[in-house]
Amino acid sequence: MIINEHDPRAGKIYQVVDEHAKVRAGAVLPSDDLLKQFYRDMMRVRAIDDKAFKLQRQGRMHTFPQITGHEAIQIAAAYAMQEEDWLAPSYREEALVHLRGVPYSQILLFWLGNEKGSAYPKDVNVLPFSIPIASHMLHAVGIGWGAKMCGEKIAVVTTFGDGATSEGEFHEAMNFAGVFKAPVVFLCTNNQWAISVCRKDQSASKTLAEKAFGYGFDGICVDGLDVVAMHQVMQEACDKARNGGGPTMIEAVTYRLCDHTTADDASIYQDVDERKAWEQKDGVRRLRKLLEKRGLWSASDDEALEKEVQTFIDQTIRELEASPEVTPDEIFSTTFADMPPRLKKQLEDVKAS
Amino acid sequence: MAFEFKFPDVGEGIVEGLLVKWRVKEGDTISEDQVLAEVETDKAIVEVPSPKAGKVVKLHAKENETIKVGQVMVTIE
Amino acid sequence: MTQRSLIQAITDGLRVAMERDDRVMVLGEDVGKLGGVFRTTQGLQQKFGKERAVDTPLAEAGIVGTAIGLAMYGMKPVAEIQFMGFDFLAHNQIMAHAARMRNRTRGRWTVPMVVRMPCGGGIHAPELHSDSFEATYAHIAGLKIVMPSTPYDAKGMLLSAIDDPDPVIYLEHKRIYRAVKGEVPEGYYTVPLGKGEIARPGTDLTIVTWGYLRHLAVQVADALSGQGINAEVVDIRTICPLDEALILESVAKTGRLVILHEAPRNCGLGAEISAIVSEEAIFALKAPIVRVTGYDVTMPLPKGENLYLPNEKRLMAAIQKVMEY
Ligand SMILES: Cc1ncc(C[n+]2csc(CCOP(=O)(O)OP(=O)(O)O)c2C)c(N)n1
Ligand SMILES: [Mg+2]
């Protein structure tokens, strides 16, 4: 077991592929195909993220959070999950939510502020992006608890940031999960920042993962820019959850290589040199190096990928911008199962004005 | 057809910005998403990219001028 | 006098308070180094240091709960909740503790703290960043709730709130954060809490409102004067305790009342105002009272917010209704 062999309290961070793309001796890598798939997905989600940022600057998108520096974590998590698993995501999880089956155009539609963006396909077990930090983690525990009662072997993954670990609801979720041995994977993306507050000002504890031990289960720190390490640990934690082993907390260590959201300016508080140092460790570039080293990537792959990415972007933006305006009915219809007379009257009022 | 690009609301509740620097000039042929200008708001300095490819026909503001959200910045053809 | 935006007036108010009394401190998420996500606390950490302009961990109950303790010990905390939609996490601290401490200790301890929070819609902000929940606080005894709508009032009422012996919820409507500018005197001055203001005098009908909508109401009232309708706009400024006398005086003069608020209609402050006028001045009324409010739905995401927010057209229709009755 990787998880209980890497105690964060002993200062261990699990890594398989280092920043120079050197593979740890004896490590088992995913199949060549899967590695290449990781890379294609990373490039695709990075490109659409960048495009969405530009749309915002052009007035074609509202406030949204970028995911630069989070790609490896989200992609590893998505590929470690199985179809019947559930996801209770934080808001900065566009790639993960997408890879769990939600069209990217729909995700962007939500950030554009169109209610249609919230109508996820019915067959995906993905909760809405949670805007109030940490509060959704309790839902994940409840879902896992319910699945356990029904004898269903699923894993529930819930994601959150370093800042989230300061909220009371984080601690309540962790405690309930420990007490009820809920099949939950607590995936914490420690990107060193909660808006402008740096990691060490957020908590006096040395790592975030070590908080798990206080609730009676294991925590582990993983290099969040190493997609291979992340994938292994996520798989192990999900398997453990499915097989009755209870919860795990994974602290994916990375750096937010973008503003908090499009309404933010990280240059006010991020140190340029620190950020540059982290850019060197970038997960996308690292995987690319690994592929090249192993002779798995050629110029023709680049060409094909470029096309794939462009098609994906074009189609996503087309779908996004073709979406009809929000109607009064959409604002009112999902308030209750049946619309009370008072709301019907108000709806008439909106339509008339 | 001429397209008028208006200074968008680039942050929550921003009403105006200072045009710090033009990154294109009249007559330039530009590509989609190419940076047109740097604008400073109360919250940040932002690069404003073009939503369209084409030719810059007219720049509607001068450097160091305050531009309002919704005001035409550039005409692109 | 200097022209300042609402944000700048608040920053100036905080600076003046911190200069006057070194027990005044600001605390909250991102209020220090960044100067707040709206830059409302910009420069305070540089000037007063990290101990008095404090970036706290991300925890609303933590911020308000410790502010209560700080206030009880004699400090003067000004806590910030980053957006009103996240105040729910602090409700227990505000409602079960801050509001009741005076009563629970038979007056021995009080909680003279201020909790600032941006509220309101109209700036295309994401989910839970645009709500108006002021009425939820009005239901809790022991809390003062204010929402200034001009830079002058913003600074003066903030200084009053910091001086006040009881907890004050200080609401800042984001739509006028930068959009409204006005004259703000230098240095210390106060605008009393619990007092409304006639934003525009008139004789034919009374529009009672607050926050951003004060500006819409004045604009509509000005436009109507050409049509021979002279509307009086009353900006209540303080949600609780309400300046009932000012509202009743105005209604006694005009005989017609439109109440305008952005918060949902159901049990909104409009209902309370309407009840007060019905109880105290029903015979002064020449027409039934009309409310223009947000609807009883979840605050829509940005693309739908204009369907929700009261606007000129809806206000005009209401005015017509009371005038033609
Ligand atoms: C309960 C709550 N309080 C405050 C906010 C405002 N806010 C949004 S994101 C954020 C920082 C979150 O940091 P972290 O948990 O590390 O996640 P990251 O943004 O780094 O992904 C804050 C304070 C919020 N959304 N919810
Ligand atoms: Mg973070």
PDB file of C-alpha atoms and ligand atoms in Angstrom, chain A residues 70 92 161-163 189-195 256, ligand 2:
ATOM      1  CA  HIS A  70      -4.306  21.592 -11.376  1.00  0.00           C
ATOM      2  CA  ARG A  92     -12.112  24.970  -9.578  1.00  0.00           C
ATOM      3  CA  GLY A 161      -8.566  23.482  -1.642  1.00  0.00           C
ATOM      4  CA  ASP A 162      -6.004  24.242   1.027  1.00  0.00           C
ATOM      5  CA  GLY A 163      -8.145  27.156   2.177  1.00  0.00           C
ATOM      6  CA  THR A 189      -5.633  20.434  -3.939  1.00  0.00           C
ATOM      7  CA  ASN A 190      -3.057  22.394  -2.028  1.00  0.00           C
ATOM      8  CA  ASN A 191      -2.141  25.040  -4.585  1.00  0.00           C
ATOM      9  CA  GLN A 192      -0.450  27.123  -1.873  1.00  0.00           C
ATOM     10  CA  TRP A 193      -3.044  29.896  -2.098  1.00  0.00           C
ATOM     11  CA  ALA A 194      -6.555  30.686  -0.970  1.00  0.00           C
ATOM     12  CA  ILE A 195      -6.984  33.798  -3.072  1.00  0.00           C
ATOM     13  CA  ARG A 256      -1.806  27.960  -8.578  1.00  0.00           C
TER      14      ARG A 256
HETATM   15 MG    MG D   2      -5.865  26.934  -2.704  1.00  0.00          MG
END
